[in-house]
Every structure is written in structure tokens, then in C-alpha cells.
Amino acid sequence: MKKISLTLCLIFLSVLFCRAQVLPLKFNKNGEFKIVQFTDVHFKYGNPASDIALKRINEVLDAEHPDLVVFTGDVIYAAPADKGMRSVLTCVSDRKIPFVVTFGNHDDEQGMTRAELYDIIRSIPFNIQPDRGTTISPDYLFAVRSSDGTKDAALLYCLDSHSYSKQPDVKGYDWLTFDQINWYRNHSAAYTAKNGGKPLPALAFFHIPLPEYNRAASDENATLIGTRMEKACAPALNTGMFTAMKESGDVMATFVGHDHDNDYSVMWHGILLAYGRYTGGNTVYNHLSNGARVILMKEGARTFQTWIRLKGGEIKDKTVYPDTYIKDDWRKRPLVTE
């Protein structure tokens, strides 16, 4: 009995130690913080078609060495859900890189609920999501500390964009709720007040695109960079999250997945609406080779670089927010080549 108790204590301390190594998130000594976004892995445990997804994840992580990895939904696409989720996330955990997961519309269709999956994700070393308490799938945010560790320098919002419409007369996908918008507004306002009334630079991550993605992509005056092969599968109803972000003034960009044949970024009223790059294998529709989006934040500035990382080290669509997307100053917004 004593031997079992000692083993359990060591496991518990090991988990605590893993978490202690990765929080708080922090800009490095060069004032940079790098995020890799993987999306729509659509992993099928035991299916050889998913091998390319794991291969690409490992290849991107080896090339980029990020400070944080964000999975924006649809990580798994078949049972057993627990083994599939662990297979994907272990690629990151084994490298001791902090990571988080926001759910897509397919994750909880594989025999496990969002709450069950959330707890599994939380149990994997180097996951930094908060305890969900009594919430099925909470929204959460992280403050990225300054390079000297003395203050909060940036914010990262992670939201659950749900699955399908619960209204029988409204078809399609679900929408962010008013409670979520209030949650966002309250946290944004609190950090702004703490920062002397100046909004901190922020990014937001979730799975299903906002309705504004279609508005922006169809506007000939908006600067769109990347591939758009399908209409954004956004909710039919707009509850106003984009407006809340615009009014709050902190969010520079949103990063989503969901639509496998899109990887573009487009500026809309000062906020960049961006897709990740489809990361999965040939387990579901895709006409783009798989890869990831990379985001490099700069300390103390409302700017960041972003690019798509593909097979064999290929990089495409490297841009700078906001400079690349300012259409009026077209002579000064070439794609970054360095």
C-alpha cells in the first residue's frame, strides 16, 4: 500500500512540475513570442491515412520551435477518441512545448463528450488549460508576460465556438453566445484598466469562423492574402463578437479552422481574420497540402508576422500585420521575403 501511495505521489508531483515549467507564458529575451496553430487534424487512430498528419506536425515543430501550440478544433475524427487525442497531442507534449486545444464540431462525435475530452487533454503533460470546474468546455485566456517578467504584455483568448445550431428553424453551425461575448468584454476591460486604459495586444483562437469572414472576403476593398477555395462555413446568425472585439480594441486578429480549403488572411476594419492551414491527412475532404500557420508576436507593439509552413520547409504567404494589409499604401505592403 505504501509503495502504491508513493507512486501516486510521484505521478502527482510530476504533473505539477510539468505545469510549473510552462506557466506563465513569456516573451523571450528578443521580445518575441511564437505560436504554431494546427487545425483540423481529423485524426483517425489506427488509420494509415492519418500518418501524414503526425508527420507534418512533427516536421513543423522541429522547424519552428514555438513557445505555444494551439489546436483550433477537429483534432479527432474517429473512435477511440481518447487514443486518437493522445496520439496527436503527444507530438507536442514529448517536446515539452505548452499547448492548448479549442474544440471543433467533430471532436465530441467520436464517443466522448467535450467534458470528458477536456479532462483527457488536461491530463497530458504541458497542457496549460485551466481546470474546467463544472463547465463542460470553458473559454479561457492567457496573459503573455513581458520579457523581463514584470508585467502582462499580450493576451491570448481561446473560445469554444460549439457545433451545430440548436434552433430548429436555423440551419448550419452554432454561434458564440451573448454570455461568451460578455465574458470577453469583461476580461478585456479588466486588462485594459490594469494597463492604464490602453488595450493590450491580443489574439483570439477558435474553430468556426465568424460571419465577418465572408463579408471581408467578398469586399473588393479588403486585402486578402492566401488561398480561398470555399465560402466560410460561418453561423447564419451574428451575435456580435466581432463588434465587441472592435469596440474593446485589443484583438488584432482571429485564427480559425473548419474550412479545409481556405488558409487566407483578410483585414476587416482593422482586425485580421485568418485561417490556419489544414493539418490533417486524407481522412476527409482537402485540396490543399497539409501544414500549419505560424504567428510571431512582437513585445510592446500592435504587430505580428504570420506565415504558412508546409512540407519540406516550404513557407508561403509571409506577411506583417498591419502593414501588409494596408491597401492605401500598396507600395509599402509587399509580402515579406526574409
C-alpha positions as semicolon CSV with decimal commas, in nm:
position;residue;x (nm);y (nm);z (nm)
1;M;0,000;0,000;0,000
2;K;0,283;0,239;0,090
3;K;0,453;0,164;-0,242
4;I;0,134;0,244;-0,434
5;S;0,085;0,567;-0,238
6;L;0,444;0,673;-0,307
7;T;0,397;0,604;-0,679
8;L;0,080;0,812;-0,688
9;C;0,256;1,098;-0,510
10;L;0,541;1,090;-0,761
11;I;0,296;1,096;-1,052
12;F;0,112;1,390;-0,895
13;L;0,434;1,583;-0,837
14;S;0,546;1,506;-1,191
15;V;0,228;1,658;-1,333
16;L;0,269;1,966;-1,115
17;F;0,630;2,000;-1,222
18;C;0,536;1,980;-1,590
19;R;0,279;2,255;-1,549
20;A;0,518;2,471;-1,343
21;Q;0,771;2,468;-1,625
22;V;0,543;2,631;-1,879
23;L;0,349;2,899;-1,690
24;P;0,347;3,187;-1,715
25;L;0,389;3,231;-2,089
26;K;0,653;3,492;-2,163
27;F;0,817;3,687;-2,445
28;N;1,177;3,578;-2,495
29;K;1,483;3,798;-2,447
30;N;1,447;3,919;-2,807
31;G;1,093;4,038;-2,738
32;E;0,930;3,761;-2,946
33;F;0,663;3,501;-2,878
34;K;0,593;3,234;-3,139
35;I;0,269;3,038;-3,177
36;V;0,204;2,745;-3,409
37;Q;-0,160;2,681;-3,499
38;F;-0,261;2,331;-3,604
39;T;-0,618;2,287;-3,719
40;D;-0,847;2,012;-3,845
41;V;-0,611;1,722;-3,787
42;H;-0,914;1,491;-3,830
43;F;-0,708;1,210;-3,683
44;K;-0,828;0,851;-3,710
45;Y;-0,647;0,626;-3,466
46;G;-0,504;0,322;-3,641
47;N;-0,575;0,458;-3,989
48;P;-0,264;0,490;-4,211
49;A;-0,424;0,790;-4,384
50;S;-0,359;0,987;-4,066
51;D;0,014;0,918;-4,061
52;I;0,084;1,225;-4,276
53;A;-0,084;1,446;-4,017
54;L;0,150;1,332;-3,739
55;K;0,447;1,356;-3,975
56;R;0,361;1,714;-4,064
57;I;0,304;1,816;-3,701
58;N;0,645;1,678;-3,605
59;E;0,812;1,842;-3,905
60;V;0,663;2,184;-3,828
61;L;0,755;2,165;-3,460
62;D;1,112;2,068;-3,545
63;A;1,140;2,364;-3,781
64;E;0,966;2,634;-3,578
65;H;1,036;2,561;-3,208
66;P;0,727;2,754;-3,090
67;D;0,659;2,892;-2,744
68;L;0,298;2,774;-2,764
69;V;0,091;2,538;-2,980
70;V;-0,281;2,598;-3,035
71;F;-0,507;2,331;-3,184
72;T;-0,819;2,500;-3,322
73;G;-1,060;2,211;-3,333
74;D;-1,149;1,886;-3,506
75;V;-0,842;1,713;-3,370
76;I;-1,004;1,369;-3,391
77;Y;-1,240;1,213;-3,645
78;A;-1,290;0,855;-3,524
79;A;-1,311;0,638;-3,215
80;P;-1,137;0,557;-2,988
81;A;-1,143;0,926;-2,905
82;D;-0,903;0,909;-2,611
83;K;-0,630;0,723;-2,801
84;G;-0,669;0,948;-3,102
85;M;-0,643;1,264;-2,895
86;R;-0,339;1,139;-2,706
87;S;-0,165;1,031;-3,028
88;V;-0,187;1,384;-3,169
89;L;-0,110;1,581;-2,854
90;T;0,185;1,362;-2,757
91;C;0,372;1,506;-3,056
92;V;0,374;1,837;-2,870
93;S;0,395;1,707;-2,516
94;D;0,704;1,498;-2,590
95;R;0,884;1,818;-2,689
96;K;0,780;1,988;-2,363
97;I;0,601;2,266;-2,551
98;P;0,298;2,430;-2,383
99;F;-0,024;2,365;-2,574
100;V;-0,398;2,424;-2,568
101;V;-0,696;2,284;-2,758
102;T;-1,018;2,455;-2,863
103;F;-1,288;2,215;-2,977
104;G;-1,437;2,183;-3,324
105;N;-1,773;2,044;-3,427
106;H;-1,643;1,688;-3,478
107;D;-1,433;1,625;-3,166
108;D;-1,724;1,516;-2,945
109;E;-1,882;1,294;-3,213
110;Q;-1,637;1,008;-3,151
111;G;-1,792;0,852;-2,840
112;M;-1,676;1,100;-2,576
113;T;-1,825;1,429;-2,455
114;R;-1,649;1,764;-2,458
115;A;-1,611;1,745;-2,081
116;E;-1,451;1,400;-2,099
117;L;-1,216;1,509;-2,375
118;Y;-1,127;1,830;-2,191
119;D;-1,023;1,628;-1,887
120;I;-0,813;1,394;-2,101
121;I;-0,640;1,691;-2,265
122;R;-0,575;1,844;-1,924
123;S;-0,408;1,521;-1,808
124;I;-0,141;1,536;-2,077
125;P;0,185;1,699;-1,962
126;F;0,244;2,055;-2,083
127;N;-0,122;2,126;-2,144
128;I;-0,189;2,462;-1,977
129;Q;-0,569;2,487;-1,997
130;P;-0,740;2,574;-1,667
131;D;-0,949;2,328;-1,470
132;R;-1,297;2,338;-1,620
133;G;-1,475;2,315;-1,282
134;T;-1,843;2,246;-1,352
135;T;-1,827;2,394;-1,704
136;I;-1,845;2,147;-1,993
137;S;-1,595;2,335;-2,210
138;P;-1,482;2,672;-2,078
139;D;-1,345;2,971;-2,263
140;Y;-1,013;3,085;-2,124
141;L;-0,734;3,334;-2,181
142;F;-0,365;3,368;-2,108
143;A;-0,158;3,675;-2,045
144;V;0,185;3,662;-2,206
145;R;0,430;3,829;-1,972
146;S;0,693;4,079;-2,076
147;S;1,046;3,954;-2,143
148;D;1,160;4,081;-1,804
149;G;0,861;3,916;-1,636
150;T;0,737;4,233;-1,469
151;K;0,402;4,285;-1,643
152;D;0,141;4,147;-1,879
153;A;0,236;4,226;-2,238
154;A;-0,022;4,046;-2,457
155;L;-0,340;3,839;-2,433
156;L;-0,449;3,515;-2,598
157;Y;-0,823;3,434;-2,599
158;C;-0,934;3,073;-2,657
159;L;-1,305;3,021;-2,727
160;D;-1,536;2,725;-2,782
161;S;-1,732;2,800;-3,100
162;H;-1,962;2,499;-3,037
163;S;-2,102;2,277;-3,311
164;Y;-2,443;2,299;-3,477
165;S;-2,737;2,534;-3,446
166;K;-2,975;2,437;-3,166
167;Q;-3,259;2,633;-3,323
168;P;-3,473;2,401;-3,539
169;D;-3,553;2,675;-3,789
170;V;-3,191;2,791;-3,824
171;K;-2,972;2,553;-4,019
172;G;-2,595;2,520;-4,011
173;Y;-2,344;2,593;-3,738
174;D;-2,377;2,732;-3,389
175;W;-2,269;3,080;-3,285
176;L;-2,082;3,241;-2,998
177;T;-2,329;3,323;-2,722
178;F;-2,404;3,654;-2,553
179;D;-2,254;3,508;-2,235
180;Q;-1,929;3,446;-2,421
181;I;-1,930;3,800;-2,559
182;N;-1,986;3,937;-2,209
183;W;-1,706;3,714;-2,079
184;Y;-1,475;3,853;-2,345
185;R;-1,578;4,217;-2,284
186;N;-1,531;4,187;-1,909
187;H;-1,185;4,033;-1,930
188;S;-1,074;4,274;-2,199
189;A;-1,193;4,572;-1,996
190;A;-1,023;4,445;-1,682
191;Y;-0,684;4,404;-1,852
192;T;-0,722;4,741;-2,026
193;A;-0,792;4,912;-1,694
194;K;-0,495;4,736;-1,535
195;N;-0,279;4,864;-1,821
196;G;-0,368;5,227;-1,758
197;G;-0,655;5,237;-2,006
198;K;-0,453;5,109;-2,301
199;P;-0,568;4,777;-2,453
200;L;-0,305;4,504;-2,461
201;P;-0,225;4,347;-2,800
202;A;-0,438;4,033;-2,823
203;L;-0,515;3,736;-3,048
204;A;-0,820;3,507;-3,045
205;F;-0,841;3,138;-3,139
206;F;-1,150;2,926;-3,211
207;H;-1,278;2,678;-3,470
208;I;-1,577;2,810;-3,665
209;P;-1,523;3,140;-3,849
210;L;-1,727;3,449;-3,769
211;P;-1,982;3,570;-4,028
212;E;-1,748;3,862;-4,096
213;Y;-1,509;3,625;-4,275
214;N;-1,749;3,613;-4,568
215;R;-1,815;3,986;-4,556
216;A;-1,443;4,062;-4,567
217;A;-1,355;3,805;-4,834
218;S;-1,622;3,937;-5,071
219;D;-1,522;4,303;-5,030
220;E;-1,302;4,416;-5,320
221;N;-1,153;4,686;-5,099
222;A;-1,026;4,438;-4,840
223;T;-0,676;4,294;-4,872
224;L;-0,691;3,913;-4,881
225;I;-0,374;3,704;-4,891
226;G;-0,369;3,327;-4,925
227;T;-0,600;3,062;-5,066
228;R;-0,980;3,085;-5,068
229;M;-1,138;2,783;-5,235
230;E;-1,468;2,778;-5,047
231;K;-1,713;3,006;-4,874
232;A;-1,660;3,035;-4,500
233;C;-1,898;2,794;-4,325
234;A;-1,994;3,051;-4,064
235;P;-2,307;3,065;-3,846
236;A;-2,623;3,201;-4,007
237;L;-2,678;3,433;-3,710
238;N;-2,437;3,704;-3,598
239;T;-2,431;3,770;-3,224
240;G;-2,171;4,046;-3,239
241;M;-1,837;3,907;-3,123
242;F;-1,652;4,092;-3,398
243;T;-1,814;4,420;-3,294
244;A;-1,723;4,353;-2,932
245;M;-1,360;4,297;-3,032
246;K;-1,356;4,610;-3,245
247;E;-1,502;4,823;-2,967
248;S;-1,275;4,676;-2,699
249;G;-0,969;4,750;-2,911
250;D;-0,737;4,472;-2,800
251;V;-0,780;4,187;-3,053
252;M;-0,553;4,228;-3,355
253;A;-0,653;3,902;-3,524
254;T;-0,868;3,591;-3,501
255;F;-0,745;3,247;-3,611
256;V;-0,987;2,968;-3,703
257;G;-1,007;2,641;-3,895
258;H;-1,316;2,444;-4,004
259;D;-1,291;2,516;-4,378
260;H;-1,018;2,287;-4,509
261;D;-0,968;2,458;-4,844
262;N;-0,905;2,804;-4,701
263;D;-0,584;2,935;-4,550
264;Y;-0,623;3,306;-4,619
265;S;-0,596;3,613;-4,400
266;V;-0,801;3,925;-4,471
267;M;-0,816;4,262;-4,299
268;W;-1,161;4,380;-4,189
269;H;-1,196;4,714;-4,009
270;G;-0,851;4,683;-3,857
271;I;-0,884;4,322;-3,737
272;L;-0,717;4,043;-3,932
273;L;-0,948;3,747;-3,997
274;A;-0,724;3,447;-4,060
275;Y;-0,741;3,074;-4,118
276;G;-0,489;2,817;-4,013
277;R;-0,368;2,564;-4,267
278;Y;-0,539;2,226;-4,282
279;T;-0,316;1,985;-4,087
280;G;-0,490;1,651;-4,138
281;G;-0,429;1,357;-4,365
282;N;-0,657;1,214;-4,631
283;T;-0,935;1,128;-4,388
284;V;-1,175;1,399;-4,502
285;Y;-1,203;1,649;-4,788
286;N;-0,899;1,866;-4,860
287;H;-0,744;2,007;-5,175
288;L;-0,451;2,181;-5,006
289;S;-0,135;2,007;-4,887
290;N;-0,131;1,993;-4,509
291;G;0,068;2,223;-4,285
292;A;0,030;2,486;-4,014
293;R;0,008;2,858;-3,952
294;V;0,281;3,034;-3,755
295;I;0,237;3,363;-3,568
296;L;0,530;3,565;-3,433
297;M;0,425;3,835;-3,187
298;K;0,644;4,134;-3,101
299;E;0,663;4,265;-2,747
300;G;0,533;4,616;-2,687
301;A;0,381;4,661;-3,033
302;R;0,050;4,601;-3,206
303;T;0,211;4,399;-3,480
304;F;0,300;4,041;-3,565
305;Q;0,432;3,832;-3,853
306;T;0,247;3,527;-3,980
307;W;0,311;3,262;-4,242
308;I;0,209;2,914;-4,356
309;R;0,459;2,631;-4,302
310;L;0,434;2,334;-4,540
311;K;0,612;2,009;-4,626
312;G;0,988;2,016;-4,667
313;G;1,033;2,355;-4,501
314;E;0,832;2,548;-4,759
315;I;0,698;2,882;-4,634
316;K;0,422;3,074;-4,809
317;D;0,230;3,399;-4,761
318;K;0,458;3,557;-4,503
319;T;0,302;3,887;-4,401
320;V;0,320;4,158;-4,137
321;Y;0,016;4,289;-3,951
322;P;-0,096;4,557;-4,015
323;D;0,149;4,684;-4,280
324;T;0,093;4,416;-4,545
325;Y;-0,282;4,465;-4,534
326;I;-0,300;4,844;-4,566
327;K;-0,435;4,878;-4,917
328;D;-0,400;5,255;-4,949
329;D;-0,024;5,227;-4,908
330;W;0,019;4,949;-5,164
331;R;0,381;5,034;-5,248
332;K;0,482;4,954;-4,889
333;R;0,299;4,623;-4,842
334;P;0,488;4,355;-5,039
335;L;0,499;4,006;-4,895
336;V;0,788;3,958;-4,655
337;T;1,068;3,767;-4,827
338;E;1,320;3,737;-4,544
